[in-house]
mmCIF file of N, CA and C in Angstrom:
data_model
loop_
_atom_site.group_PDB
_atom_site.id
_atom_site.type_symbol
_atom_site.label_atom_id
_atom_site.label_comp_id
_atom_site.label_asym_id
_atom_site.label_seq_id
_atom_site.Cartn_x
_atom_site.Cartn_y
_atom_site.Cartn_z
ATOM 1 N N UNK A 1 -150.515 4.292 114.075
ATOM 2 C CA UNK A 1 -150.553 5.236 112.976
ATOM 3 C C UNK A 1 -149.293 6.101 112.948
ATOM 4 N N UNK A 2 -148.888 6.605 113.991
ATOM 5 C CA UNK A 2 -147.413 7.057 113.852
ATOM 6 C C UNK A 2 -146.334 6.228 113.738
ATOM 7 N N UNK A 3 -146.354 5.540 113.462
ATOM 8 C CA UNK A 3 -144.998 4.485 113.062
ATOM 9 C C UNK A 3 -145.248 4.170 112.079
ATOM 10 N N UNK A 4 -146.527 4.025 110.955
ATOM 11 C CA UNK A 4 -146.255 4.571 109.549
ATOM 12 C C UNK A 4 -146.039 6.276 109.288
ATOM 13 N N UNK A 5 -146.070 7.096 109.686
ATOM 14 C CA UNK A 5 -145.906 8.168 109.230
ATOM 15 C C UNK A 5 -144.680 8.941 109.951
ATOM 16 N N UNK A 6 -144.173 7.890 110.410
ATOM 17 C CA UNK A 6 -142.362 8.534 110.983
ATOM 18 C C UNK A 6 -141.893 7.463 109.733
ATOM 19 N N UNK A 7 -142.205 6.383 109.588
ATOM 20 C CA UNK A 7 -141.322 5.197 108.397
ATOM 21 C C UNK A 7 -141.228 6.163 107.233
ATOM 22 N N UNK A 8 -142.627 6.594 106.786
ATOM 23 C CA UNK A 8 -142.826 7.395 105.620
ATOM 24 C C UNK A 8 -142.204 8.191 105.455
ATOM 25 N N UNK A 9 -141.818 9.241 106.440
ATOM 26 C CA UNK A 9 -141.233 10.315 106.300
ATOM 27 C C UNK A 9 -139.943 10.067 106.429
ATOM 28 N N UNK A 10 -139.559 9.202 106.890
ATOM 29 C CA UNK A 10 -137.868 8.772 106.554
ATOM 30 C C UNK A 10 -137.827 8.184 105.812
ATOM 31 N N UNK A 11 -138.107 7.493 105.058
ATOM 32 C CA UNK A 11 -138.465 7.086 103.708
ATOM 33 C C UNK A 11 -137.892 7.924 102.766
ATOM 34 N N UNK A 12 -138.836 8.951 102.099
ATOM 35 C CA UNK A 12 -138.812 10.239 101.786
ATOM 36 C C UNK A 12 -137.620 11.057 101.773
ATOM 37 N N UNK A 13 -136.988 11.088 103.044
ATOM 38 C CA UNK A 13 -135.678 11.756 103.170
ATOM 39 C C UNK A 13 -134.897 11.060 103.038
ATOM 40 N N UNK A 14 -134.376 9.526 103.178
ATOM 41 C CA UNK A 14 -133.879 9.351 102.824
ATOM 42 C C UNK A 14 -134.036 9.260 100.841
ATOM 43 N N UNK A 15 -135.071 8.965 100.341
ATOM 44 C CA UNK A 15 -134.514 9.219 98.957
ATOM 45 C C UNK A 15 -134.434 10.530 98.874
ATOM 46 N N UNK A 16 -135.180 11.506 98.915
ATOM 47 C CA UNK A 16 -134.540 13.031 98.858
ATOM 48 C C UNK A 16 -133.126 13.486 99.212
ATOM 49 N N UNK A 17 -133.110 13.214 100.365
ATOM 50 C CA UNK A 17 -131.577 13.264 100.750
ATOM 51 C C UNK A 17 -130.183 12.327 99.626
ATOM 52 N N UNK A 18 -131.003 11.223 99.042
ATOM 53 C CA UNK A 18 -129.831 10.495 98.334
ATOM 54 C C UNK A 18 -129.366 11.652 96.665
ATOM 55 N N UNK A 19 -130.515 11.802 96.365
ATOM 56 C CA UNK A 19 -130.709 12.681 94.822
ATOM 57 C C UNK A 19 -129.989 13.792 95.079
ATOM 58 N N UNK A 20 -130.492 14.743 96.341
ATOM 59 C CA UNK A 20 -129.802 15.752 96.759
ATOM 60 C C UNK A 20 -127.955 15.629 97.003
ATOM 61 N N UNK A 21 -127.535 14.878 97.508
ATOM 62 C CA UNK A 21 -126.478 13.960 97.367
ATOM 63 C C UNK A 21 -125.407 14.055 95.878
ATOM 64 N N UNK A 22 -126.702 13.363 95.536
ATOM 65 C CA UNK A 22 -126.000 12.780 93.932
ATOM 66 C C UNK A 22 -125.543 13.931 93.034
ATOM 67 N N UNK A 23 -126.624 15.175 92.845
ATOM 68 C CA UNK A 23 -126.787 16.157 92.554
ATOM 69 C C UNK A 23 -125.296 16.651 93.200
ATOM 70 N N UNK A 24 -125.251 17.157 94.218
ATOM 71 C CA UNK A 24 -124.062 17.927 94.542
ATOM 72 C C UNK A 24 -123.104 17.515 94.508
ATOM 73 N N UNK A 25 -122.760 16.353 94.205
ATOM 74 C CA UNK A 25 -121.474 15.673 93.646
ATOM 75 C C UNK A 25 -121.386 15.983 92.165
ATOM 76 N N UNK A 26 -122.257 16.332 91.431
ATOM 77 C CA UNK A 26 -122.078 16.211 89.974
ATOM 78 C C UNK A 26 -122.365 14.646 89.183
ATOM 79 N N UNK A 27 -123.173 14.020 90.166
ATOM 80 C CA UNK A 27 -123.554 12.765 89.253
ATOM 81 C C UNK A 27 -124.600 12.794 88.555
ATOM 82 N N UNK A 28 -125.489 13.134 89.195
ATOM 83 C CA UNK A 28 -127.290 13.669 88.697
ATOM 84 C C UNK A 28 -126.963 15.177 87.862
ATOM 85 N N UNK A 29 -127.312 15.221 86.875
ATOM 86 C CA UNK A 29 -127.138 16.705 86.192
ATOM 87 C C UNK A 29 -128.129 17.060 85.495
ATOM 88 N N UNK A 30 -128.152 18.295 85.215
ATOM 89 C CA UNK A 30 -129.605 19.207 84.335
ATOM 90 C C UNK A 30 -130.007 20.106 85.882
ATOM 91 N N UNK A 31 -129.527 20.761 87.050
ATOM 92 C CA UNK A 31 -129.942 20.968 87.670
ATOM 93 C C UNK A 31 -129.501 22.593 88.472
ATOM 94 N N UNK A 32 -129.641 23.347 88.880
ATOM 95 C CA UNK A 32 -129.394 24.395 89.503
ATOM 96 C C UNK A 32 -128.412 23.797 90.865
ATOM 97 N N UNK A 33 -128.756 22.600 91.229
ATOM 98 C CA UNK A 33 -127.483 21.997 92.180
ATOM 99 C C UNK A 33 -126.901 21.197 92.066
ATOM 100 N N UNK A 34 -126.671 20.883 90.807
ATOM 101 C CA UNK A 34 -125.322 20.107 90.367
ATOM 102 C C UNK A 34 -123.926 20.947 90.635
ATOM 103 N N UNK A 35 -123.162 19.828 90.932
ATOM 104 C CA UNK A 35 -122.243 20.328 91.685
ATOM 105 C C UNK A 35 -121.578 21.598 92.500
ATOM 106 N N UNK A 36 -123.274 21.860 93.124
ATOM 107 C CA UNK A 36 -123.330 22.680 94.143
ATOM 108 C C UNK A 36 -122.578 21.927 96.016
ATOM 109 N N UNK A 37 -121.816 22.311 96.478
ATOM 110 C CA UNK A 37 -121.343 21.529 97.694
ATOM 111 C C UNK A 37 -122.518 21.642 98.786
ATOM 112 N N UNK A 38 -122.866 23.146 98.789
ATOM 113 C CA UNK A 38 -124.242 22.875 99.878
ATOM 114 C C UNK A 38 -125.437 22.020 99.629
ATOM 115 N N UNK A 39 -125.659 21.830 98.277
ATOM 116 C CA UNK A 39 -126.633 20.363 97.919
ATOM 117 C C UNK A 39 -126.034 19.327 98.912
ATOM 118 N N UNK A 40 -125.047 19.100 98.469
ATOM 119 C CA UNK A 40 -124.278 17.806 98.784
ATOM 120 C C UNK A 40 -124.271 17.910 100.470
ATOM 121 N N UNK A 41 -124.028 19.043 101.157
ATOM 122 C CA UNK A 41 -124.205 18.942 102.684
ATOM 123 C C UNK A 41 -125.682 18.858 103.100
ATOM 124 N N UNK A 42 -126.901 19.836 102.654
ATOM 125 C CA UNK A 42 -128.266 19.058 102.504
ATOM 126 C C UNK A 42 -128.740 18.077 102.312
ATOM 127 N N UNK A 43 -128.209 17.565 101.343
ATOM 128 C CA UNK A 43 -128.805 16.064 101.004
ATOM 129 C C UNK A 43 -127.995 14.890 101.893
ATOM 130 N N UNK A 44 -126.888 15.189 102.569
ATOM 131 C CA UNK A 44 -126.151 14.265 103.416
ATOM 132 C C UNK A 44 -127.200 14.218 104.364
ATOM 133 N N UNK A 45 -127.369 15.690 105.253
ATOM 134 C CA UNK A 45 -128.010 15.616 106.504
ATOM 135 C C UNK A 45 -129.639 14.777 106.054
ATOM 136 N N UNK A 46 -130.109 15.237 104.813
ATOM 137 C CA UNK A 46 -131.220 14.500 105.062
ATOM 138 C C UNK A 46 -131.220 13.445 104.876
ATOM 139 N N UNK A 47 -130.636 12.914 104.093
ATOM 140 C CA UNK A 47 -130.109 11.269 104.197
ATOM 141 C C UNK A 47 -129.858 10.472 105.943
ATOM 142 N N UNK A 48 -128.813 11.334 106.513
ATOM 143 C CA UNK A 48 -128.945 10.518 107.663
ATOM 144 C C UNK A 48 -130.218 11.179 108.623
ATOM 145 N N UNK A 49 -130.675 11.922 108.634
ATOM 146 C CA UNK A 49 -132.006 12.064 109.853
ATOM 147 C C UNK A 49 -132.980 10.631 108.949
ATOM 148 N N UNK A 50 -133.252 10.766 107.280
ATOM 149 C CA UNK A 50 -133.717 9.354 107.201
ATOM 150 C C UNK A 50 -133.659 8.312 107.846
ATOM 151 N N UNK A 51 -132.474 7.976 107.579
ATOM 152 C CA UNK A 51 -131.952 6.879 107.969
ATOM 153 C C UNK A 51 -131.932 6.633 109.623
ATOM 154 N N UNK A 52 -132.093 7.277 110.495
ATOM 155 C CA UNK A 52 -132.175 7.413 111.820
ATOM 156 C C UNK A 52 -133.894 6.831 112.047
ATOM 157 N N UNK A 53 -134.611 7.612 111.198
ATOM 158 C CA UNK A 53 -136.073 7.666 111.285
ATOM 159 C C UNK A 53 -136.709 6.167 111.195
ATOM 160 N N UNK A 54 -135.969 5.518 110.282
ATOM 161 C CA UNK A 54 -136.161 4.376 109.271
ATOM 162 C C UNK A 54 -135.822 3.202 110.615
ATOM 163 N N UNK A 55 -134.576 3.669 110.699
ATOM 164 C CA UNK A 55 -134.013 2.686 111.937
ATOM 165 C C UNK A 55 -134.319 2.241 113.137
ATOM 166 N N UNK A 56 -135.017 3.750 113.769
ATOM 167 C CA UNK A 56 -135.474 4.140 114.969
ATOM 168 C C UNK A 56 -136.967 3.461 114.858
ATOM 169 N N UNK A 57 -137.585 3.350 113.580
ATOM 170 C CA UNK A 57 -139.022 2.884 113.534
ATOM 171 C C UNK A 57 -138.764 1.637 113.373
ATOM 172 N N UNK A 58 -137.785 0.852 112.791
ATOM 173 C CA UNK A 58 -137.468 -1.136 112.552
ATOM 174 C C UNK A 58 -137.375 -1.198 113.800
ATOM 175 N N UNK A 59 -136.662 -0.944 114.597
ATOM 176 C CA UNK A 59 -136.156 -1.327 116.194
ATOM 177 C C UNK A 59 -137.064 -0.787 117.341
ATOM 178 N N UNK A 60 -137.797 -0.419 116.991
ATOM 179 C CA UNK A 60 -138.937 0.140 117.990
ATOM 180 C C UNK A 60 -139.800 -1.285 118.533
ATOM 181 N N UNK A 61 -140.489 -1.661 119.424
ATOM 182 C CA UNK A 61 -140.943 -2.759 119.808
ATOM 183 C C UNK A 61 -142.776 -2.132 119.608
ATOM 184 N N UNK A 62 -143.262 -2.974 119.693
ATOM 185 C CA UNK A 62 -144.923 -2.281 119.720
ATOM 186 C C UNK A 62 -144.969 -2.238 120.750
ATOM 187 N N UNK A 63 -145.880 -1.357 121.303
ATOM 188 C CA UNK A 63 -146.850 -1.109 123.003
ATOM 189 C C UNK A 63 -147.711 -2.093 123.083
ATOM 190 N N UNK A 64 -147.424 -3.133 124.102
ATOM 191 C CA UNK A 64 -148.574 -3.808 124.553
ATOM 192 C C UNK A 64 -149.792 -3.319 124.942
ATOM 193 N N UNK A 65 -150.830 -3.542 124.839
ATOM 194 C CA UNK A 65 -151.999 -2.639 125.227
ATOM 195 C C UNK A 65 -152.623 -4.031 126.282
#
């Protein structure tokens, strides 16, 4: 059960983290953080703890019981 709900949650950050991203670059617009730079450093970091999460849960082996 926790190795869906670490996948999930990196999941999650990583798309949050990508929008957040996009947003602070000025690609995504209509927003209070469009081309805001601290968007863009938020949405980096959550992008990669995603992506760590995501990774860390593919390469994980199961527990033999």
């Amino acid at each position: 059960m926790r190795r869906w709900i670490t996948l999930a949650v990196g999941v999650v950050l990583v798309l949050v983290g990508a929008v957040w991203v996009l947003q602070g670059v000025g690609v995504l617009t209509g927003s209070f953080m469009t081309g805001q730079k601290l968007w863009f450093l938020i949405g980096l970091v959550a992008f990669l703890v995603g992506v760590v999460l995501v990774a860390a849960n593919l390469t994980r082996r199961k527990p033999t019981s």
